[in-house]
Tab-separated table of C-alpha atoms in Angstrom:
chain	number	residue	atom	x	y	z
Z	1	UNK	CA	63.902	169.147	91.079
Z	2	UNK	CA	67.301	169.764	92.659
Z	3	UNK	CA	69.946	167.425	93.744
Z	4	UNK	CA	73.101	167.738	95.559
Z	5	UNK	CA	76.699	168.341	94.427
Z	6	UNK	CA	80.277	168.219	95.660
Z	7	UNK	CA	81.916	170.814	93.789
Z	8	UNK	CA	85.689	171.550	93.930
Z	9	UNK	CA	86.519	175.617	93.429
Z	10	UNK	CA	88.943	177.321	91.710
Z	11	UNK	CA	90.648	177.454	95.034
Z	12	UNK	CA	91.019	174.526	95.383
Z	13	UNK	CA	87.748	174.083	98.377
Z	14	UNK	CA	85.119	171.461	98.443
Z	15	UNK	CA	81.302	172.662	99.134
Z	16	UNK	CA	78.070	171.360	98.667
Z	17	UNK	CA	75.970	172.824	95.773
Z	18	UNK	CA	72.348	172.277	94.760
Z	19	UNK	CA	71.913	172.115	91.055
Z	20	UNK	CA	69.129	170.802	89.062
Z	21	UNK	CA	68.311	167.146	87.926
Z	22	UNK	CA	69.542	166.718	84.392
Z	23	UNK	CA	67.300	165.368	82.208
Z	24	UNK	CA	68.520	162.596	79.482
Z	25	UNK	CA	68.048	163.437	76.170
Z	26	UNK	CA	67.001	161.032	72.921
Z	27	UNK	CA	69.701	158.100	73.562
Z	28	UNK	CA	70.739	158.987	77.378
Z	29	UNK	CA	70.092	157.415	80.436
Z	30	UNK	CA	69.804	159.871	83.346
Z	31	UNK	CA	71.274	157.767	86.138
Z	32	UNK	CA	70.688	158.108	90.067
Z	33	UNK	CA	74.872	157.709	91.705
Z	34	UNK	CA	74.967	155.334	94.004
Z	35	UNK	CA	78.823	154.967	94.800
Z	36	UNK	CA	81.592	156.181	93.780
Z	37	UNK	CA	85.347	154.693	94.094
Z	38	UNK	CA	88.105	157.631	94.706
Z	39	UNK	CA	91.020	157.625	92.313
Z	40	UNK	CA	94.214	158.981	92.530
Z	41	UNK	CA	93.531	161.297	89.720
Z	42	UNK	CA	90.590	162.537	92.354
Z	43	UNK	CA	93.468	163.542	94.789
Z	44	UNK	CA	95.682	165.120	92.788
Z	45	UNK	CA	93.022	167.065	91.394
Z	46	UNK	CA	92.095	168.208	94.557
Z	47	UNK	CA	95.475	169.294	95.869
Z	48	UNK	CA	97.233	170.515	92.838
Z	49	UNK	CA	94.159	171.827	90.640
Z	50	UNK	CA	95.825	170.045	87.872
Z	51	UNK	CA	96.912	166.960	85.790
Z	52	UNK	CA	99.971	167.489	83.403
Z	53	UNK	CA	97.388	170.014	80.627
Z	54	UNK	CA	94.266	169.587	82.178
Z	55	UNK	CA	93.653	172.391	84.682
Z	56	UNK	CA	90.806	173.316	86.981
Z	57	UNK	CA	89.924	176.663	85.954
Z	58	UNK	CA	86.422	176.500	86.635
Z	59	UNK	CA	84.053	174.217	89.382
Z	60	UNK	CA	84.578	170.831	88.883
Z	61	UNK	CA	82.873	167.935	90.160
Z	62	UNK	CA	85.121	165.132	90.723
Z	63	UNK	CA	84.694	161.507	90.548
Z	64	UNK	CA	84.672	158.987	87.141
Z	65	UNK	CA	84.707	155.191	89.176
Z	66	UNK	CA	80.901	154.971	89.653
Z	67	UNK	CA	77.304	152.811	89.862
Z	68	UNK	CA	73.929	153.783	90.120
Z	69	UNK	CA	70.321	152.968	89.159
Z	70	UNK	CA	68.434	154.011	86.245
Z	71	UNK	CA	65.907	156.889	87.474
Z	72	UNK	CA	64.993	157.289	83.778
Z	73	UNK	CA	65.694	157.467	80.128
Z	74	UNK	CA	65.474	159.523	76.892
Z	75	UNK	CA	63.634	158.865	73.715
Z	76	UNK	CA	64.702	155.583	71.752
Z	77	UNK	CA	66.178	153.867	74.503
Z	78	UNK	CA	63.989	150.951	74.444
Z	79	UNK	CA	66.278	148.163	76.346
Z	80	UNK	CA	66.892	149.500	80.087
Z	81	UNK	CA	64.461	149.137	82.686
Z	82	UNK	CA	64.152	151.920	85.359
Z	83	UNK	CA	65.279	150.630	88.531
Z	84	UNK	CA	68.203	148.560	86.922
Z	85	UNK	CA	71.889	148.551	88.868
Z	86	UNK	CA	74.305	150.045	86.303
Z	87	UNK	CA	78.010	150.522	85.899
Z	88	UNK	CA	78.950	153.924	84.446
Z	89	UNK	CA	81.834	153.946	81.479
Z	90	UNK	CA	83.266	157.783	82.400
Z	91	UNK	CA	84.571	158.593	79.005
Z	92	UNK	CA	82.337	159.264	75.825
Z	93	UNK	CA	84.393	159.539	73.213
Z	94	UNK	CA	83.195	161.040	69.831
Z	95	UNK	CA	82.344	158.206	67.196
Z	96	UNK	CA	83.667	159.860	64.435
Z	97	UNK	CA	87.474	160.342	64.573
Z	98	UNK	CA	90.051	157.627	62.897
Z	99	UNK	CA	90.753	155.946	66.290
Z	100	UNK	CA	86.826	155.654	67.198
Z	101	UNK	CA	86.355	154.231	63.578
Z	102	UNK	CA	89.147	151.692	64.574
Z	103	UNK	CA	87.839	150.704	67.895
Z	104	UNK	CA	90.312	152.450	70.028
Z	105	UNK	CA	88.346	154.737	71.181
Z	106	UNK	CA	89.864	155.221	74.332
Z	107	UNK	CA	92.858	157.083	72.557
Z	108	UNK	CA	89.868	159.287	71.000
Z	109	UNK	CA	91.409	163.014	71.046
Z	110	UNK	CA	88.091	164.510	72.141
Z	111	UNK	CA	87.005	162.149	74.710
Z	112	UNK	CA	84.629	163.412	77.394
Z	113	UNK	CA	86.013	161.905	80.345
Z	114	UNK	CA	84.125	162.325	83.970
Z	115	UNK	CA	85.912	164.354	86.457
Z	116	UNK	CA	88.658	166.235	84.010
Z	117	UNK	CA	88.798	169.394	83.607
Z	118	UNK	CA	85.722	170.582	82.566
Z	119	UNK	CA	83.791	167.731	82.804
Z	120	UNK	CA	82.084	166.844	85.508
Z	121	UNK	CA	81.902	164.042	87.332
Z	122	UNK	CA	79.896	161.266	89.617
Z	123	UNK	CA	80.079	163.133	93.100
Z	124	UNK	CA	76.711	164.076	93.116
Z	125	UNK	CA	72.963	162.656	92.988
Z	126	UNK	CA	72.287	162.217	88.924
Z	127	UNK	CA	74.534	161.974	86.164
Z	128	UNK	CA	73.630	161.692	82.190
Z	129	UNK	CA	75.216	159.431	80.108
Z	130	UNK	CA	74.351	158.015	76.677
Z	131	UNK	CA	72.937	154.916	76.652
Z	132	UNK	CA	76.320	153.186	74.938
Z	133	UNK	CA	77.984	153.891	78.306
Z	134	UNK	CA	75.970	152.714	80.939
Z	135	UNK	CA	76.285	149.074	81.233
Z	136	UNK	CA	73.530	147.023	83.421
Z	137	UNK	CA	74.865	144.447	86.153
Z	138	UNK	CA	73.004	141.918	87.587
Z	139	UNK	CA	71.308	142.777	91.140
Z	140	UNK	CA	73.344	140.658	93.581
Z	141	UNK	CA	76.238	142.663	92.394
Z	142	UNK	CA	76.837	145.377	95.400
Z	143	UNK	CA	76.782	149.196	94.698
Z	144	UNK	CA	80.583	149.400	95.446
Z	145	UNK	CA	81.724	146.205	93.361
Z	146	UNK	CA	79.573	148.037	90.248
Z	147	UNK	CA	81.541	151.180	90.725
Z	148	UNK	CA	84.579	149.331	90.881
Z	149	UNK	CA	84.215	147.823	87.124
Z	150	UNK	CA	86.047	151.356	85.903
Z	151	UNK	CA	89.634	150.349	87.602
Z	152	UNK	CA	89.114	146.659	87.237
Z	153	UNK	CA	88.575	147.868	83.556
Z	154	UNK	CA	91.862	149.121	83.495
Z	155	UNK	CA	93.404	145.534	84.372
Z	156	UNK	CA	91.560	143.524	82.672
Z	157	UNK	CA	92.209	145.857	79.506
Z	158	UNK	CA	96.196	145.352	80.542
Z	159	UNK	CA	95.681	141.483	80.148
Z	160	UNK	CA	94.305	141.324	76.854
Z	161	UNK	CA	97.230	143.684	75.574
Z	162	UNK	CA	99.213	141.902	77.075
Z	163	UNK	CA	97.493	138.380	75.834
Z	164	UNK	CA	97.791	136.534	79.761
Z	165	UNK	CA	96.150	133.045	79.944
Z	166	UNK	CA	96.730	130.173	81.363
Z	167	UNK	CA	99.775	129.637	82.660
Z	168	UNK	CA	101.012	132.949	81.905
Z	169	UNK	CA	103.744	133.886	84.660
Z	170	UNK	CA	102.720	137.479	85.543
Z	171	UNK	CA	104.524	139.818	87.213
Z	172	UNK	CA	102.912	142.759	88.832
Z	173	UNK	CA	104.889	145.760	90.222
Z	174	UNK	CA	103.066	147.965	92.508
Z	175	UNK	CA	100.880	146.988	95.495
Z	176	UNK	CA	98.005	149.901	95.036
Z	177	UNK	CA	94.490	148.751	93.452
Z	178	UNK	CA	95.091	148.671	89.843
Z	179	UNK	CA	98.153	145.966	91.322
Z	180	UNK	CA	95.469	144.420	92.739
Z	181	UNK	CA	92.634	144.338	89.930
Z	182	UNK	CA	95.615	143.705	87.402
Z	183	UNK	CA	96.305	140.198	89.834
Z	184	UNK	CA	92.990	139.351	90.082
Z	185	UNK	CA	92.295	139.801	86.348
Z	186	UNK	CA	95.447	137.388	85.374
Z	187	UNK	CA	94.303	134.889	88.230
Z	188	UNK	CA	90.346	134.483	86.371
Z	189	UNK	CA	92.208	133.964	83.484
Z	190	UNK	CA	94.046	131.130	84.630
Z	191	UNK	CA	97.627	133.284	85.092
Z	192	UNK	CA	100.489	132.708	87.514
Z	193	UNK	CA	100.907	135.613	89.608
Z	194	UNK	CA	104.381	134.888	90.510
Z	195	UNK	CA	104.804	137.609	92.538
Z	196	UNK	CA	103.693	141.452	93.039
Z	197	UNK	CA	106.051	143.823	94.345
Z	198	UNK	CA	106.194	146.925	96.401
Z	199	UNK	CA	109.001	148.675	99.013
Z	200	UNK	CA	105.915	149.483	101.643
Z	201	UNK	CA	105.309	146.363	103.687
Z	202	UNK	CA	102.031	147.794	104.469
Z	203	UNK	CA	100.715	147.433	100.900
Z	204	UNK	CA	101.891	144.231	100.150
Z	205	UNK	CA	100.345	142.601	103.075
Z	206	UNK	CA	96.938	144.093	102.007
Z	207	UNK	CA	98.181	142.215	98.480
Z	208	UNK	CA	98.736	139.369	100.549
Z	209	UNK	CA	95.115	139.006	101.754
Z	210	UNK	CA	94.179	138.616	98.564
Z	211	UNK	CA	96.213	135.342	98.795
Z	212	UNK	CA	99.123	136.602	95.691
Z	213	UNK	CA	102.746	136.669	97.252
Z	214	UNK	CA	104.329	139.398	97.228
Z	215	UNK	CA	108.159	140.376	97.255
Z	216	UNK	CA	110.150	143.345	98.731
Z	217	UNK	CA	112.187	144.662	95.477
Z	218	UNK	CA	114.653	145.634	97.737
Z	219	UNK	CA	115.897	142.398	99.468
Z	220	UNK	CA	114.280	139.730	97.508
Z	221	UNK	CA	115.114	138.143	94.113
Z	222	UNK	CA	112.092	138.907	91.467
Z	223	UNK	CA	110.922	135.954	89.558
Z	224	UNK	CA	111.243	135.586	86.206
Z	225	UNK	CA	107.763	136.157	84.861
Z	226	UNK	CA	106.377	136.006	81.479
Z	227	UNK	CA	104.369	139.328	81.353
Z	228	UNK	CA	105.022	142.403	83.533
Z	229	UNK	CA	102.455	144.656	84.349
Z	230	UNK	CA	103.722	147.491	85.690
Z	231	UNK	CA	101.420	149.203	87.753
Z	232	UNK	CA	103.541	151.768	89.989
Z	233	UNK	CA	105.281	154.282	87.620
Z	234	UNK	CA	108.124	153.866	89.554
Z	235	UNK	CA	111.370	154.286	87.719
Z	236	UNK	CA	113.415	151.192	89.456
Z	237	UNK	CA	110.585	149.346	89.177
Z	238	UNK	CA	109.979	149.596	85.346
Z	239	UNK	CA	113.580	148.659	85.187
Z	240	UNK	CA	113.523	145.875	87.367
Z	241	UNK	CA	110.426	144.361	86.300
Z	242	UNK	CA	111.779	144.516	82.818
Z	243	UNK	CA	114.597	142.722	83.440
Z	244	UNK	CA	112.710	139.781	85.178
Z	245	UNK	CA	111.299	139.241	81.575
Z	246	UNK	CA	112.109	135.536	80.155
Z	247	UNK	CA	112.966	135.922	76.020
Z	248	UNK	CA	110.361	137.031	73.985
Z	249	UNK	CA	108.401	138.525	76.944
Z	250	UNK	CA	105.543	141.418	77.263
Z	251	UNK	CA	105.889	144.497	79.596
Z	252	UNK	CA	102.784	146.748	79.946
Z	253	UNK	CA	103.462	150.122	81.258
Z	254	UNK	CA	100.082	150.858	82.909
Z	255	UNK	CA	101.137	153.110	86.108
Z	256	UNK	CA	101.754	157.157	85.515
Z	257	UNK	CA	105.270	157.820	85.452
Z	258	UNK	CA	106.141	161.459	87.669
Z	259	UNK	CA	108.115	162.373	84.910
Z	260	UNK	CA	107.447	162.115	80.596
Z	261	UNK	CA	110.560	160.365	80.214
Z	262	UNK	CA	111.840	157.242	82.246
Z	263	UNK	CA	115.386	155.331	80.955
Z	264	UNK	CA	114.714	151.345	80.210
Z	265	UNK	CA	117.219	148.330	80.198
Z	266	UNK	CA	117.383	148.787	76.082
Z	267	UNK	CA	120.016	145.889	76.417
Z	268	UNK	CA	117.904	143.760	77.898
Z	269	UNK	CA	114.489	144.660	75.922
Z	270	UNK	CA	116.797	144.315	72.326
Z	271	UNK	CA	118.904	140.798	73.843
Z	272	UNK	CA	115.443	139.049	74.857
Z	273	UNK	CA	113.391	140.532	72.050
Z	274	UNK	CA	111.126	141.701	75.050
Z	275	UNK	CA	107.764	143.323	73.812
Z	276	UNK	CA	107.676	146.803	75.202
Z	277	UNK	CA	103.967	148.865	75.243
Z	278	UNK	CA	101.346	151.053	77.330
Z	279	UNK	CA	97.947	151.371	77.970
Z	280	UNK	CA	95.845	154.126	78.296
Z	281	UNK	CA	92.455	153.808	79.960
Z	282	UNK	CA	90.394	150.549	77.898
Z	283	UNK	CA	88.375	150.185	75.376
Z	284	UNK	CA	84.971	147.694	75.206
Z	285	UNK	CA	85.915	146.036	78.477
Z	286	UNK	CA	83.128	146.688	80.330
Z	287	UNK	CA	81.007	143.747	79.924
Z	288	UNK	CA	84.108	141.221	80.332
Z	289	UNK	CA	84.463	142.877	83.835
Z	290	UNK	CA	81.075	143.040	84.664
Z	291	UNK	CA	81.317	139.405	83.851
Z	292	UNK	CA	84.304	138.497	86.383
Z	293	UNK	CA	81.801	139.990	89.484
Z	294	UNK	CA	78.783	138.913	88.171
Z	295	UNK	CA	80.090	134.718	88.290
Z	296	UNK	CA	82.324	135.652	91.174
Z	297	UNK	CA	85.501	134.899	89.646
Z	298	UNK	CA	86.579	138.623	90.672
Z	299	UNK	CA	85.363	139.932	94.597
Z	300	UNK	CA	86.180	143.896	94.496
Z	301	UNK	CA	84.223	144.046	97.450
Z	302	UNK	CA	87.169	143.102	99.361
Z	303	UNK	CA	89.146	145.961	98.216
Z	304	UNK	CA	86.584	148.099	99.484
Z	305	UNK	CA	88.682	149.930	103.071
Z	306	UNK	CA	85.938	152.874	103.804
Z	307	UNK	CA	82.878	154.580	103.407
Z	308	UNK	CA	81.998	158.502	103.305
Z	309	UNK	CA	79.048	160.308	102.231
Z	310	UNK	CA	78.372	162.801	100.065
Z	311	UNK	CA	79.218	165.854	102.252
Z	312	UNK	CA	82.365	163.852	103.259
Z	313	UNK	CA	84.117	164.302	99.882
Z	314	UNK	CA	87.012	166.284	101.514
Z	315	UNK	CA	87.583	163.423	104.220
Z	316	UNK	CA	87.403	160.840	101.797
Z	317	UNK	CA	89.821	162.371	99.340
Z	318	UNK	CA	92.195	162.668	102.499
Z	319	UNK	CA	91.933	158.920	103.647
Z	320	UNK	CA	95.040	158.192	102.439
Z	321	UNK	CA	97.033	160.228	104.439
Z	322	UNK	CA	96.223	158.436	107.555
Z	323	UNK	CA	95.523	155.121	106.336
Z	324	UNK	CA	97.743	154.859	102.774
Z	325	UNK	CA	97.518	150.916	102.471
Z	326	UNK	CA	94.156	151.112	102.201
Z	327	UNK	CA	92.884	149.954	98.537
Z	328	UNK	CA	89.643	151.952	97.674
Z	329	UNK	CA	87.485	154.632	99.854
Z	330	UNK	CA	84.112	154.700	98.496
Z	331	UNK	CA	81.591	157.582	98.543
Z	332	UNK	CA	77.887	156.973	98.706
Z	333	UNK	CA	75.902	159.494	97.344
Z	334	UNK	CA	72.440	158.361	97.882
């Protein structure tokens, strides 16, 4: 049996391969794609061949935000029904090391993470995954919305580090999707989204759909928040966001700075005894996310701006270019 592929070449080229149907091995769950969000990380990928030390120096098959149906599973996997809509955790970390043992395996140094160099990824018909990793959701959940539990992951991971509840004041800077999941995160749990901020007007008003105001950082006074997640990696906006902070505040750095080093108000972080961290990825978030869609308290189907299929990879890793306020393209693969 054979499926289809969309492989990205050394050069740098998208084509469409056939390779054979993996099979799923004792404790893996071979998994037909169904959708597949593109990322950032996708894009860069595909017009730089790199991110910071991972390199594509052989075919590469792009893609980690995905959903799919079980087509079938290995020996001693006893609990998953063929046929059930899943949500696929890209990264399989190794079990063993210190920060596995400790629960953080998200900072695992061996992680096997979909779509980075040279794993593969979800841009294509089947994928394997061990059983710990694919995570079922509940059948009136859409394709799209199940794909969509990896970046709503990543804000809902933000808000526990960064403990929102109710009547947190949050502060979100940057208007892209993981502004957007981060906002709707802190609003299920009962958060003030005081404001989230971005200089492109067209970006905030697709912010401002989702009924959170937004605020130009360049003419407008930023509220004082409790919490700042900072979701742009944007050097005035780390600083600015900072400095919104009441006393004893928390500011998560959760977008990728262009650069390894950014400066920080020290004054201010030392005079307010602000709390200062990151995040990388998350870590055993999947079923609280899978529980924000499931009740409804979290609709990432209306962050969904296009559809391509498979053997539109290339146009729907260029989306942006025409259209860069939209939130998420999606590619169905089946």
């Amino acid at each position: 049996m054979k499926q289809r592929v969309s492989v990205l070449d050394t050069n740098l080229n998208l084509r469409i391969e056939e390779r054979a149907i993996p099979e799923p091995g004792p404790g893996e769950v071979l998994v037909q794609v169904k959708s597949v969000g593109v990322c950032g990380s996708d894009i860069h990928y595909f017009e730089h061949g790199r991110i910071a030390d991972f390199v594509v120096e052989q075919p590469l098959v792009l893609g980690h935000e995905a959903s799919g149906v079980v087509a079938a599973v290995g020996d001693n996997v006893t609990d998953l029904e063929v046929g059930t809509t899943v949500a696929m955790e890209p990264g399989v970390p190794c079990g063993r090391c210190k920060q596995c043992r400790a629960g953080r395996y998200n900072l695992c140094p061996d992680v096997e993470f979909f779509a980075t160099p040279p794993i593969d990824g979800a841009f294509c018909e089947y994928v394997v995954l061990p059983r710990d990793f694919v995570h079922p959701v509940p059948g009136h959940v859409s394709y799209d919305a199940a794909a969509l539990v990896e970046p709503l992951s990543v804000g809902v991971w933000a808000c526990q580090k960064a403990n929102v509840s109710l009547g947190t004041r949050v502060l979100i800077t940057g208007c892209g999707p993981i502004g957007a999941v981060c906002a709707l995160v802190a609003r299920a749990r009962g958060a003030e989204v005081v404001a989230v901020t971005d200089v492109n007007p067209e970006r905030r008003a697709k912010v401002e759909e989702l009924a959170f105001p937004t605020v130009d950082p360049g003419q407008d006074e930023i509220p004082e928040a409790d919490v700042l997640l900072e979701c742009s990696g944007a050097a005035p906006a780390i600083d600015q966001g900072i400095r919104a902070l009441a006393p004893a505040g928390t500011a998560v750095l959760i977008g990728m700075a262009p650069t390894d080093t950014v400066a920080v108000p020290v004054g201010a972080i030392q005079g307010k005894e602000i709390w200062l961290t990151g995040t990388f990825r998350y870590a055993n978030t999947y079923p609280d996310a899978i529980e924000l869609i499931s009740t409804g308290k979290v609709d990432l189907d209306a962050l969904v701006s296009a559809h391509y299929s498979l053997e539109e990879v290339e146009q729907a890793l260029t989306h942006a270019k025409k259209h860069p306020a939209d939130m998420k393209v999606m590619v169905r693969t089946s």
